[in-house]
PDB file of C-alpha atoms and ligand atoms in Angstrom:
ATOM      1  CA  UNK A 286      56.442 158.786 231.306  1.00 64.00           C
ATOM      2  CA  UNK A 287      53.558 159.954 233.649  1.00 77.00           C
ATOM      3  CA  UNK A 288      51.299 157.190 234.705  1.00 87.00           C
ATOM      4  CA  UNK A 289      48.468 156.761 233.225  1.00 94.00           C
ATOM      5  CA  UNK A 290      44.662 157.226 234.754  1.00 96.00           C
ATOM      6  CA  UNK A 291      43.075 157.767 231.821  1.00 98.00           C
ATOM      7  CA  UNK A 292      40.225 154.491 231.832  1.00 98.00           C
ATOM      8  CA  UNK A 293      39.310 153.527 228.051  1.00 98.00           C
ATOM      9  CA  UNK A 294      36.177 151.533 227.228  1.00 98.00           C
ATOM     10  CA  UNK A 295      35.096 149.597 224.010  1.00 97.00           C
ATOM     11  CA  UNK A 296      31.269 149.809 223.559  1.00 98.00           C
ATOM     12  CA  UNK A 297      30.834 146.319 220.811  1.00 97.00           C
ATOM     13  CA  UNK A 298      28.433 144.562 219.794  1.00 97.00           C
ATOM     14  CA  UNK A 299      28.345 141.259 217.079  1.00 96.00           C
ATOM     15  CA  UNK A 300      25.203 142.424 216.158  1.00 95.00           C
ATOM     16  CA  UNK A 301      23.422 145.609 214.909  1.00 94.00           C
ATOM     17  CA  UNK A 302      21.271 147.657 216.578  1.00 94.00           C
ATOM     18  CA  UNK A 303      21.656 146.349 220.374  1.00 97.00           C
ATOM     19  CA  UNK A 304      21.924 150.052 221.820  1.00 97.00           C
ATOM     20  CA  UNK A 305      25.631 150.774 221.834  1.00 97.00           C
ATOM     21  CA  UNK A 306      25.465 153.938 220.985  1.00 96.00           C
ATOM     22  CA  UNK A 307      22.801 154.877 223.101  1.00 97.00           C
ATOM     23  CA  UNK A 308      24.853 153.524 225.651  1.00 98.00           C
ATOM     24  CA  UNK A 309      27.747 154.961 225.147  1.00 98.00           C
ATOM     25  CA  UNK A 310      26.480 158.335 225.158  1.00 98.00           C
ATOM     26  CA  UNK A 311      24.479 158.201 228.222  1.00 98.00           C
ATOM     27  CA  UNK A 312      26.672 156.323 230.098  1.00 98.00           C
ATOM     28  CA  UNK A 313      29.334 159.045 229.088  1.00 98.00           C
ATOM     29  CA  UNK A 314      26.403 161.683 230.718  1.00 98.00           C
ATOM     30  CA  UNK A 315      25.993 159.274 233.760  1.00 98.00           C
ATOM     31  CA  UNK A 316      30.018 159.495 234.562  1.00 98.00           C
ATOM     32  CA  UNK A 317      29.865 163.220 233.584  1.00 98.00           C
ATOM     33  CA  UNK A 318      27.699 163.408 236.718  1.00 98.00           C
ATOM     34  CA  UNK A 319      29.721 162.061 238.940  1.00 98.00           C
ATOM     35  CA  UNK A 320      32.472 164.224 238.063  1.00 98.00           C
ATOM     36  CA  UNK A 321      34.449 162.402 236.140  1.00 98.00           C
ATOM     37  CA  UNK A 322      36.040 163.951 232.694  1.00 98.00           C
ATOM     38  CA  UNK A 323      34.855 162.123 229.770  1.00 98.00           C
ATOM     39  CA  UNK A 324      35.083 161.929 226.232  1.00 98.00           C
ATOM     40  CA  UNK A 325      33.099 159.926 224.100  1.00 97.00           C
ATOM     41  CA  UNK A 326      34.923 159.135 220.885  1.00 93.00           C
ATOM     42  CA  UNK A 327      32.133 157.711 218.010  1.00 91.00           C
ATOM     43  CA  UNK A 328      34.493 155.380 215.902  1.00 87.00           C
ATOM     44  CA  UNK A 329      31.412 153.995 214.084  1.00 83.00           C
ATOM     45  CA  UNK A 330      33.036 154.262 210.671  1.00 73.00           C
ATOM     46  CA  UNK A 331      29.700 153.533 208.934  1.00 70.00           C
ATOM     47  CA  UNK A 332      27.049 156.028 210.138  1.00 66.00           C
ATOM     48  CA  UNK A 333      27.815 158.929 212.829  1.00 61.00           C
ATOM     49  CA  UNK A 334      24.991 157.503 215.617  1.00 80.00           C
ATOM     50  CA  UNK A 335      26.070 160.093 218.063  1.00 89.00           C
ATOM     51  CA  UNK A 336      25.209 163.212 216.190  1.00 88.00           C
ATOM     52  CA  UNK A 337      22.335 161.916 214.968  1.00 86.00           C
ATOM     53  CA  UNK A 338      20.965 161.148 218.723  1.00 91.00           C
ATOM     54  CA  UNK A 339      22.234 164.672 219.615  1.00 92.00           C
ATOM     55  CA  UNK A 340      20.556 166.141 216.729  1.00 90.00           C
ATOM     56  CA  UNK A 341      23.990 167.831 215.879  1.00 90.00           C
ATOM     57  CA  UNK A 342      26.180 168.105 212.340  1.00 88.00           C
ATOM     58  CA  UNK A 343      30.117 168.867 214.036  1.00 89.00           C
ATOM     59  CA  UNK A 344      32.064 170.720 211.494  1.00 88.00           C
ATOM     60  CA  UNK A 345      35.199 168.423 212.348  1.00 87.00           C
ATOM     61  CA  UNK A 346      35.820 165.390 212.765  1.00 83.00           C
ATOM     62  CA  UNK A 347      38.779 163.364 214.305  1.00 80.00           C
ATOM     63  CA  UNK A 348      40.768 163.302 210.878  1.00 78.00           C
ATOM     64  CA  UNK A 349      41.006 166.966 211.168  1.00 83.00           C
ATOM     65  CA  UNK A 350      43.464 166.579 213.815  1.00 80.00           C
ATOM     66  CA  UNK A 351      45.964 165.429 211.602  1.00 77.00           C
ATOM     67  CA  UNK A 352      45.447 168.215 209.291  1.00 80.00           C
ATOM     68  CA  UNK A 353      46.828 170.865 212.073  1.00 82.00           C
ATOM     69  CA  UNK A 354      43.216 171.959 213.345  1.00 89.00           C
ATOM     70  CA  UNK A 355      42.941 172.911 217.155  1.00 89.00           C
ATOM     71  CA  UNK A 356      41.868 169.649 219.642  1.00 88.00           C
ATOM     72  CA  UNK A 357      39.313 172.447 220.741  1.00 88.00           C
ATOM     73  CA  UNK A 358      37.899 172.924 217.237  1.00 92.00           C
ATOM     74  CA  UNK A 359      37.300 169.302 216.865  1.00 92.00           C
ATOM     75  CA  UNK A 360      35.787 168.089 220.294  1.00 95.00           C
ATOM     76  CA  UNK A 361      32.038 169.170 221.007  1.00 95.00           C
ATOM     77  CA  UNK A 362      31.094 169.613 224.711  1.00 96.00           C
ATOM     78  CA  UNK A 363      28.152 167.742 225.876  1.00 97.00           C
ATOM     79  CA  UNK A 364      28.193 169.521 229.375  1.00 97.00           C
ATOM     80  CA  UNK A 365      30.955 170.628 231.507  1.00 97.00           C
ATOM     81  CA  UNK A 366      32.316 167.470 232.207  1.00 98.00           C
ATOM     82  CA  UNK A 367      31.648 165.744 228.737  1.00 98.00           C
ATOM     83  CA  UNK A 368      33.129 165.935 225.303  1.00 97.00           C
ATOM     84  CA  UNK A 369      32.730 164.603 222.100  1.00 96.00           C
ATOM     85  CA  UNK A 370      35.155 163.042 219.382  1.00 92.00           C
ATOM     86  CA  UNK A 371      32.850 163.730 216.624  1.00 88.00           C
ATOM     87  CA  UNK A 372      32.455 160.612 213.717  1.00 74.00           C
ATOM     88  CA  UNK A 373      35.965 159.042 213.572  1.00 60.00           C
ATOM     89  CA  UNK A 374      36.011 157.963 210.142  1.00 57.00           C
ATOM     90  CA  UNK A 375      39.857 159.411 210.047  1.00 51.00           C
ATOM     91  CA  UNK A 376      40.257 155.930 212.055  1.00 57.00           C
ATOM     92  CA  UNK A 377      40.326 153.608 209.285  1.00 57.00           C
ATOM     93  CA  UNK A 378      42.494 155.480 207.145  1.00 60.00           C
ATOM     94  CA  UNK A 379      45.086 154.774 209.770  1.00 61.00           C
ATOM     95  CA  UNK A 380      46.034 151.827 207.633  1.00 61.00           C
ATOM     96  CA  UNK A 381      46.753 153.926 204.332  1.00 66.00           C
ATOM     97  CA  UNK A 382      48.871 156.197 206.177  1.00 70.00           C
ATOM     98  CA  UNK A 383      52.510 156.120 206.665  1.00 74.00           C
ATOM     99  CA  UNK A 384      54.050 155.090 209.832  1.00 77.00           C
ATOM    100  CA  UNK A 385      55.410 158.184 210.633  1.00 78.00           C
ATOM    101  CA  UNK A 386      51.942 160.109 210.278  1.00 75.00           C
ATOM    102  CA  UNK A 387      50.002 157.257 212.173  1.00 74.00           C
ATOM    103  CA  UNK A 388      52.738 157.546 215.017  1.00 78.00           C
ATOM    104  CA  UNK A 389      52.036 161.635 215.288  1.00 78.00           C
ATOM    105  CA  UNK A 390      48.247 161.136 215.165  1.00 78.00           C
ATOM    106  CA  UNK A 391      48.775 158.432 218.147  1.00 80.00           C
ATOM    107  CA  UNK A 392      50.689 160.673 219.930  1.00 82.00           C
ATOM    108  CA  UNK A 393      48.443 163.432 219.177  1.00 83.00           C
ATOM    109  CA  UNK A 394      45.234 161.431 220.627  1.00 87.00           C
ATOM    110  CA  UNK A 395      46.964 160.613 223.392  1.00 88.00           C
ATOM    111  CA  UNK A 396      48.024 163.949 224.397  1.00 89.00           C
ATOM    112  CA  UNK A 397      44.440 164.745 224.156  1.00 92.00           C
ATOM    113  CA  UNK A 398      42.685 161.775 226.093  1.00 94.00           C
ATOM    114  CA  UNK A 399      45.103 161.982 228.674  1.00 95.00           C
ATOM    115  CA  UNK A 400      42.990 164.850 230.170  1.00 95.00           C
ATOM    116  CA  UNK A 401      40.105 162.541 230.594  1.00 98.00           C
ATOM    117  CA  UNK A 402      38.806 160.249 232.988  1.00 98.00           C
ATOM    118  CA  UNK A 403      37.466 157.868 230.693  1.00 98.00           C
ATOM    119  CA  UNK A 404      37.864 157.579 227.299  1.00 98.00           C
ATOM    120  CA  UNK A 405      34.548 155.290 225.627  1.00 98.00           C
ATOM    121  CA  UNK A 406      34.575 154.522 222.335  1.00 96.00           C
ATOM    122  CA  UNK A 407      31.143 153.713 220.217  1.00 95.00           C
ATOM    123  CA  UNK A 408      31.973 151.215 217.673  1.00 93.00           C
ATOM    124  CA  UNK A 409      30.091 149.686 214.678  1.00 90.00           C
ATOM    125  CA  UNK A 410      28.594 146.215 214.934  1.00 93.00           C
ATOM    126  CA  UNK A 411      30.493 142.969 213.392  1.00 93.00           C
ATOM    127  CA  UNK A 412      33.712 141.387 213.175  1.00 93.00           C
ATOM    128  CA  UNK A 413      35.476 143.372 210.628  1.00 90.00           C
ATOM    129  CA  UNK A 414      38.958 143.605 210.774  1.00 89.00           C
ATOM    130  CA  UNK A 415      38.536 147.876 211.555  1.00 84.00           C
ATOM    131  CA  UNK A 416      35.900 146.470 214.040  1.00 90.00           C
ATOM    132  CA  UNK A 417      38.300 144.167 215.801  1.00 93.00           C
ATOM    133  CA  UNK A 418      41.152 146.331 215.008  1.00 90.00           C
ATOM    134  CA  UNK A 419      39.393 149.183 217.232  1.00 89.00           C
ATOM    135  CA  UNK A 420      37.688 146.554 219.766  1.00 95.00           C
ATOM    136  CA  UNK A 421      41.376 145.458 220.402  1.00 95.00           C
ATOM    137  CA  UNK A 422      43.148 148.971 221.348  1.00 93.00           C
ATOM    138  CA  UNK A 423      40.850 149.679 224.635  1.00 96.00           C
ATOM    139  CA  UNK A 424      41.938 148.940 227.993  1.00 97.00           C
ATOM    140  CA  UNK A 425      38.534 147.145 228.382  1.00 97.00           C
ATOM    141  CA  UNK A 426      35.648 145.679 226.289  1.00 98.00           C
ATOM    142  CA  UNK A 427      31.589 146.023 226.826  1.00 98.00           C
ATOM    143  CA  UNK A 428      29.976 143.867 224.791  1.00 98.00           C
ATOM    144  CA  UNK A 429      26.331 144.776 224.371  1.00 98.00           C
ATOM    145  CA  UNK A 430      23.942 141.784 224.213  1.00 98.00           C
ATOM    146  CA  UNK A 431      19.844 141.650 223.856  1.00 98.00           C
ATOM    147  CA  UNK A 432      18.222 138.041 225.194  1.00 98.00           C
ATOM    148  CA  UNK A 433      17.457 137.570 221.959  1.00 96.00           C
ATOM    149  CA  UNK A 434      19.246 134.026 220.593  1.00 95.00           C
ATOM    150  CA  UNK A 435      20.783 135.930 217.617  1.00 96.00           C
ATOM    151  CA  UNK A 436      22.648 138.498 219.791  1.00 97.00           C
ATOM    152  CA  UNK A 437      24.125 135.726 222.141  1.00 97.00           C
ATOM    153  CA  UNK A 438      25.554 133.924 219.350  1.00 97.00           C
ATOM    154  CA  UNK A 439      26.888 137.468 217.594  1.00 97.00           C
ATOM    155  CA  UNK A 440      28.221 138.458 220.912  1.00 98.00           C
ATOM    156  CA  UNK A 441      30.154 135.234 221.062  1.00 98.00           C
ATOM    157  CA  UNK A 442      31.398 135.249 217.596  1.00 98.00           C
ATOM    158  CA  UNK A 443      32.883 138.490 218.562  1.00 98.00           C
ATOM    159  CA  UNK A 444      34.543 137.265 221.980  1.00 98.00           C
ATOM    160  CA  UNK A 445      35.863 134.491 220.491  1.00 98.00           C
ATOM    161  CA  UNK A 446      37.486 136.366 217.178  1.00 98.00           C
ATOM    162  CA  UNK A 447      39.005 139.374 219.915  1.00 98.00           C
ATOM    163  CA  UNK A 448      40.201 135.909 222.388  1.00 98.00           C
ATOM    164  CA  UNK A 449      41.635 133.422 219.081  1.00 97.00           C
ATOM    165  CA  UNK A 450      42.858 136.419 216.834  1.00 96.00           C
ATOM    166  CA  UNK A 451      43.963 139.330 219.894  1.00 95.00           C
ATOM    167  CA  UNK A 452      44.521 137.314 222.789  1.00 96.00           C
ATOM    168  CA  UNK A 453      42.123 139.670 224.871  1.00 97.00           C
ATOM    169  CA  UNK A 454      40.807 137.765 227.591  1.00 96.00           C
ATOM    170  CA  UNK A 455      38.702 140.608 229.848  1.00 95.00           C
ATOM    171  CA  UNK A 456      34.822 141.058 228.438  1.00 98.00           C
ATOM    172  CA  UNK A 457      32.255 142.618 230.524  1.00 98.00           C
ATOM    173  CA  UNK A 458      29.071 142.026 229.148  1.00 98.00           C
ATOM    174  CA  UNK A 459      25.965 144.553 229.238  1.00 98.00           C
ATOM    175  CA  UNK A 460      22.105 142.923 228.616  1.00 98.00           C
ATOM    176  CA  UNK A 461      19.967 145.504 227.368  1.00 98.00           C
ATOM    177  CA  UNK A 462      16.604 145.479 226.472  1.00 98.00           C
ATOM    178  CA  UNK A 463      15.676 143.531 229.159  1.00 98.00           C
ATOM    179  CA  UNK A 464      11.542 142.266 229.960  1.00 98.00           C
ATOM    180  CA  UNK A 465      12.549 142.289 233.372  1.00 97.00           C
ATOM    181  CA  UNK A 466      16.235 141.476 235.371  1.00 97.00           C
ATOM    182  CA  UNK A 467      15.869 137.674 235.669  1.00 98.00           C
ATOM    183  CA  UNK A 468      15.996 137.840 231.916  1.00 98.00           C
ATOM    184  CA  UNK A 469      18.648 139.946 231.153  1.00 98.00           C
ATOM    185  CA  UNK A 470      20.334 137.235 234.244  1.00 98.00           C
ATOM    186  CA  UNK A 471      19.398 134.787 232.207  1.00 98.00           C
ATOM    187  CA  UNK A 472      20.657 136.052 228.670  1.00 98.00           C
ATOM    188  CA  UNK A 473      23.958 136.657 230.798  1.00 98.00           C
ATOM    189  CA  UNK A 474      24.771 133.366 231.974  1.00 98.00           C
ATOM    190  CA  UNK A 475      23.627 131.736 228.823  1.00 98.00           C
ATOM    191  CA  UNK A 476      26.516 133.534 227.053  1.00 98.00           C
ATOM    192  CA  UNK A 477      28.619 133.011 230.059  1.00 98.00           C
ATOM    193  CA  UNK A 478      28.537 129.252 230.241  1.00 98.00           C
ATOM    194  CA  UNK A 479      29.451 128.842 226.179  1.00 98.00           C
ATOM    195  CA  UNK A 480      32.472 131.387 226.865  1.00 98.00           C
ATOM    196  CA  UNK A 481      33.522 128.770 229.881  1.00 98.00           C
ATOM    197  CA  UNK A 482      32.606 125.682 228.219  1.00 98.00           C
ATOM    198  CA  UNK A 483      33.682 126.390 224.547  1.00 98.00           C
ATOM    199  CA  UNK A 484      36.605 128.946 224.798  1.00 98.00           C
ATOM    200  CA  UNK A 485      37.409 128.689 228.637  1.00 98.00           C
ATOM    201  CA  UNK A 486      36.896 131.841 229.373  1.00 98.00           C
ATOM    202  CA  UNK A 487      35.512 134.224 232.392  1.00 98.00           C
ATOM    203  CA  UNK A 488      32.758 136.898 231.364  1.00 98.00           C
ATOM    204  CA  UNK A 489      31.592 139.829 233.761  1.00 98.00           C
ATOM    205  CA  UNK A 490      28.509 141.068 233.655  1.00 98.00           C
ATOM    206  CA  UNK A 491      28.962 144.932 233.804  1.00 98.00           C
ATOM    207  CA  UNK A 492      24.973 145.980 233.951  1.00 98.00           C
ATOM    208  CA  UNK A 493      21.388 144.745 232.689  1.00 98.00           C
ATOM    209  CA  UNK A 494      19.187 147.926 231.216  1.00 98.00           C
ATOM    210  CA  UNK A 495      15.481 147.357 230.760  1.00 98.00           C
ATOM    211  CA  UNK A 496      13.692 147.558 227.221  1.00 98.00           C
ATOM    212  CA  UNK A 497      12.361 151.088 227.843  1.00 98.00           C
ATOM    213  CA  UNK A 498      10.120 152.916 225.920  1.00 98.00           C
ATOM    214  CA  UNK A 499      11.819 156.451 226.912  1.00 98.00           C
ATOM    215  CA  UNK A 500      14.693 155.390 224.814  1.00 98.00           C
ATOM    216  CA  UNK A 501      12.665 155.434 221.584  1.00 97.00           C
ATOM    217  CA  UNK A 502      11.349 158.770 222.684  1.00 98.00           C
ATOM    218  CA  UNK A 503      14.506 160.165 222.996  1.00 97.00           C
ATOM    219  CA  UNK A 504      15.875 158.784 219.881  1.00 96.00           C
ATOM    220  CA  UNK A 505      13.262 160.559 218.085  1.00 96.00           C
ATOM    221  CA  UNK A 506      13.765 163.798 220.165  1.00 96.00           C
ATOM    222  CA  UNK A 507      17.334 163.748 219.394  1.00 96.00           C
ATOM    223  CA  UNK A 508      18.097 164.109 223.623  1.00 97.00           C
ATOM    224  CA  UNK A 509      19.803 161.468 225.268  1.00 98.00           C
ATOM    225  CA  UNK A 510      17.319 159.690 227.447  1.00 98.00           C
ATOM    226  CA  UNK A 511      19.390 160.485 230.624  1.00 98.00           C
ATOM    227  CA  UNK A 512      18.279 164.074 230.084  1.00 98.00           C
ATOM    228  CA  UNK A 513      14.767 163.951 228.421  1.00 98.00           C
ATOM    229  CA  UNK A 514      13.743 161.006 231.359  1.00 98.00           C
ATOM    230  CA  UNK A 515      16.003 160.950 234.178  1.00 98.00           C
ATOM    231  CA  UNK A 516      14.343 159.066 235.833  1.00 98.00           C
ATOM    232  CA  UNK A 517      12.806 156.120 233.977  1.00 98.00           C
ATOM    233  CA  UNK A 518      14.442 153.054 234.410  1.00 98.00           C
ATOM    234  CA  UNK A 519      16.887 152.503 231.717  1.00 98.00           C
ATOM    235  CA  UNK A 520      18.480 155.646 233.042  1.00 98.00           C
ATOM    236  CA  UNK A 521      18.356 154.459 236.283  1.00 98.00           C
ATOM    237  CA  UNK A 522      19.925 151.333 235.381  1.00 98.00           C
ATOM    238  CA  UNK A 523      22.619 153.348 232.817  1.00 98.00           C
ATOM    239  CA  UNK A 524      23.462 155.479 236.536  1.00 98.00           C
ATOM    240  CA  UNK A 525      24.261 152.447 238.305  1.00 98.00           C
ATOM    241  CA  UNK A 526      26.010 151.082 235.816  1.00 98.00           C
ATOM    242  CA  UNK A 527      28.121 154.348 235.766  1.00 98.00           C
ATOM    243  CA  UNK A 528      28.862 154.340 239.690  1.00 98.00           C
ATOM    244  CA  UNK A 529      30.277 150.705 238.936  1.00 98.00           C
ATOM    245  CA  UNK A 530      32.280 152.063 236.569  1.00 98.00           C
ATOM    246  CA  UNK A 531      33.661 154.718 238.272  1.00 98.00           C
ATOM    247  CA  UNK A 532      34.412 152.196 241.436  1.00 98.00           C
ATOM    248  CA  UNK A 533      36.435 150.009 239.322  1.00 97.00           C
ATOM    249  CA  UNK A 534      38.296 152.329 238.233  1.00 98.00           C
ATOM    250  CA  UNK A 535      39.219 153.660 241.668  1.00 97.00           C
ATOM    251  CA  UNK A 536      39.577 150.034 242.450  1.00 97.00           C
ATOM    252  CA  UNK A 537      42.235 149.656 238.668  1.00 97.00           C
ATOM    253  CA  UNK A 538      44.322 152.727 239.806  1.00 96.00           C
ATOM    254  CA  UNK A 539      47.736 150.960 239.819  1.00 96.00           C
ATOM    255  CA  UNK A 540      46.766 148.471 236.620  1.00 96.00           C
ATOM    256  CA  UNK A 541      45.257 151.683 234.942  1.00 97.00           C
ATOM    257  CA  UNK A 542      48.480 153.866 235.381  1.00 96.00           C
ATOM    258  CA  UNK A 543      50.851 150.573 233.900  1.00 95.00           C
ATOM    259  CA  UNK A 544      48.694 150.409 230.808  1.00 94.00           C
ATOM    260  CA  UNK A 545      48.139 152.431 227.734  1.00 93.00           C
ATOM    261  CA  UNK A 546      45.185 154.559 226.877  1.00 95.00           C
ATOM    262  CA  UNK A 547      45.370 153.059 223.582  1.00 92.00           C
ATOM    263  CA  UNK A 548      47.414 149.839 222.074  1.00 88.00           C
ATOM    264  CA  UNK A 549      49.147 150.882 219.211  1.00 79.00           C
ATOM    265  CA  UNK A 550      46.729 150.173 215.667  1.00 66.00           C
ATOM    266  CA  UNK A 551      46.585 148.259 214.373  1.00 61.00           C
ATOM    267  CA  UNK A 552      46.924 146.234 217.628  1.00 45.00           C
ATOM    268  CA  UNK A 553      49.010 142.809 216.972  1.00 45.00           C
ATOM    269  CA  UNK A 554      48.588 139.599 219.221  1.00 45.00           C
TER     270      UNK A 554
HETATM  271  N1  ATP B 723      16.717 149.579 226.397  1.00 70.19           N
HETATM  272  C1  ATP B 723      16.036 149.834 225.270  1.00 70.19           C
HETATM  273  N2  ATP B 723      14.685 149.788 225.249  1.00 70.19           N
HETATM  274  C2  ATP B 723      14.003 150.047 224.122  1.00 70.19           C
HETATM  275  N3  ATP B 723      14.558 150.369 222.946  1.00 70.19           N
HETATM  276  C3  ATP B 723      15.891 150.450 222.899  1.00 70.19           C
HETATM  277  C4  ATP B 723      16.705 150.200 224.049  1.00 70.19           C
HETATM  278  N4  ATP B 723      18.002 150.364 223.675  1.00 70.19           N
HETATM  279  C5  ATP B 723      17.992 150.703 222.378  1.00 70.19           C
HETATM  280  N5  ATP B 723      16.730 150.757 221.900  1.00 70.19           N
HETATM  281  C6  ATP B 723      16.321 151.054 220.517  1.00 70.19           C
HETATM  282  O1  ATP B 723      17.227 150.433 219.634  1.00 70.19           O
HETATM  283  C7  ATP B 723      17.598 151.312 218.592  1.00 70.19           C
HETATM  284  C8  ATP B 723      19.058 151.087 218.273  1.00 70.19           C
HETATM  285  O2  ATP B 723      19.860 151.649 219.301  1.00 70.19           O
HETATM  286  P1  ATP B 723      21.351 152.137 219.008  1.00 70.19           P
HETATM  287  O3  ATP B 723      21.396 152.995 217.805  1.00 70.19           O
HETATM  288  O4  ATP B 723      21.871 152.685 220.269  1.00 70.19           O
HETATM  289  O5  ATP B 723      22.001 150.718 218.682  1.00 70.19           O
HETATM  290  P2  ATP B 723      23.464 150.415 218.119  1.00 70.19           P
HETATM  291  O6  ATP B 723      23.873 149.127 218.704  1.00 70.19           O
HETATM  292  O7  ATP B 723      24.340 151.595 218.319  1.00 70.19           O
HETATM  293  O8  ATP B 723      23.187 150.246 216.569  1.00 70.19           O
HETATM  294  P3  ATP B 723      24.299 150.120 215.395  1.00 70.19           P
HETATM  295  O9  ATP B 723      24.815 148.707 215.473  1.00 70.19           O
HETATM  296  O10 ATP B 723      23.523 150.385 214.151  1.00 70.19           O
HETATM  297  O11 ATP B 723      25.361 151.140 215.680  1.00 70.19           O
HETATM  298  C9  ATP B 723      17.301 152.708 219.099  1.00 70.19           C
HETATM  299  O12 ATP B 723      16.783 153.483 218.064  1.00 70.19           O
HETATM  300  C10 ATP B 723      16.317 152.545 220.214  1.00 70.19           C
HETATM  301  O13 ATP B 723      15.036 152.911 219.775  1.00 70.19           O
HETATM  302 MG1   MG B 724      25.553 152.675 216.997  1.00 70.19          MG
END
């Protein structure tokens, strides 16, 4: 088997609405810009987010794959370096299908996001077993967070059903919406002492992004924010966040090429 160096990234959230997807997407653009090859697969089974912040209706979707239709046909390229996996609802009816059809779709995804840098997948708020099912395949796991008490305790109901049910023990955590970086430091450590103290576990913060008006521009413009305001400062915050990225995984090489794009779904203990 070749070794791996595809990098594959769980954008999750225990609560709605915290800016994964917006996220996701431009942090797919930010690592775009650096070079790298990504794709950005939108497994939100409930609504397709990315289209609608693209403005965009793809005629396939990830399902189609199965059903003999060119990888080309499916993906949508954001820009040269950055492609989409258009509204994976074909994900959940992994469970209905046979094992012999899941195991040629598997093999058929990862034939395809072998070619990538990174692989980040937008998710759907919650614990639901499809939720958890999906947060648990990824090499690694952003949890979104807002300092707002209600997404703290979401985002550690989630950790701690992915730890006690998965036995997945490496969360990075992003703050968004931030008033200002102590506070987004703040919300961070606040989650990271009730990991420690109640589930003895180590959380890494992975970025802080700034409540930022541009983004609600953008949502309504249907542009990702990196492109309508490049340089406002969630985008500036998104880039960094990027250039992290991309450092770890220069820094993961070796544990990247021993590990699977994708555990097998659904992913057991
Ligand atoms: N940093 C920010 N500053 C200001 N507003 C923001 C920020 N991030 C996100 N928002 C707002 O929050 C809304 C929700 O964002 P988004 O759709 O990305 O969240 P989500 O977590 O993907 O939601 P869902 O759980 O429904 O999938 C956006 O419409 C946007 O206006
Ligand atoms: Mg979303």
């Amino acid at each position: 088997m070749q070794p791996n160096r595809t990098m594959s990234i769980a954008i999750v959230s225990g609560k709605g609405g915290v800016g994964k997807t917006n996220i996701a997407l431009n942090t797919a653009l930010a690592l775009g810009s650096l070079g790298h090859r990504v794709l950005l697969l939108d497994a939100d089974l409930g609504l397709a987010n990315v289209d609608v912040l693209l403005g965009i209706a793809p005629e396939h979707t990830i399902h189609d794959l199965t059903r003999g239709v060119p990888a080309e046909e499916v993906l949508v390229s954001l820009d040269d370096q950055v492609d989409l996996l258009p509204s994976a609802s074909g994900v959940a009816d992994l469970d209905d299908m046979d094992e012999d059809a899941q195991t040629a779709l598997m093999g058929r995804l990862h034939e395809l996001f072998a070619g990538y840098d990174f692989l980040l997948l937008d998710l759907g708020a919650g614990i639901s077993p499809t939720v958890i099912n999906l947060a648990a395949m990824p090499q690694e796991r952003a949890v979104v967070i807002t300092p707002e008490p209600t997404s703290l305790t979401d985002g550690y109901a989630l950790i701690k059903v992915l730890l006690t049910q998965r036995g997945i023990k490496n969360f990075h955590v992003i703050v968004n919406m931030a008033e200002n970086p102590q506070e987004g430091q703040a919300a961070f450590e606040r989650l990271q002492l009730a990991c420690r103290r109640f589930l003895d576990l180590g959380i890494r913060l992975m970025g802080i992004i700034p409540r930022d008006p541009k983004i609600a521009d953008a949502v309504r413009e249907q542009t990702p924010f990196l492109r309508l305001a490049p340089d406002c400062p969630a985008a500036r915050a998104t880039r960094a966040m990027a250039e992290d990225l991309s450092h770890r995984r220069e820094r993961l090489q070796e544990l990247i090429a021993r590990s699977p794009i994708l555990k097998p779904f659904p992913s057991q203990p």
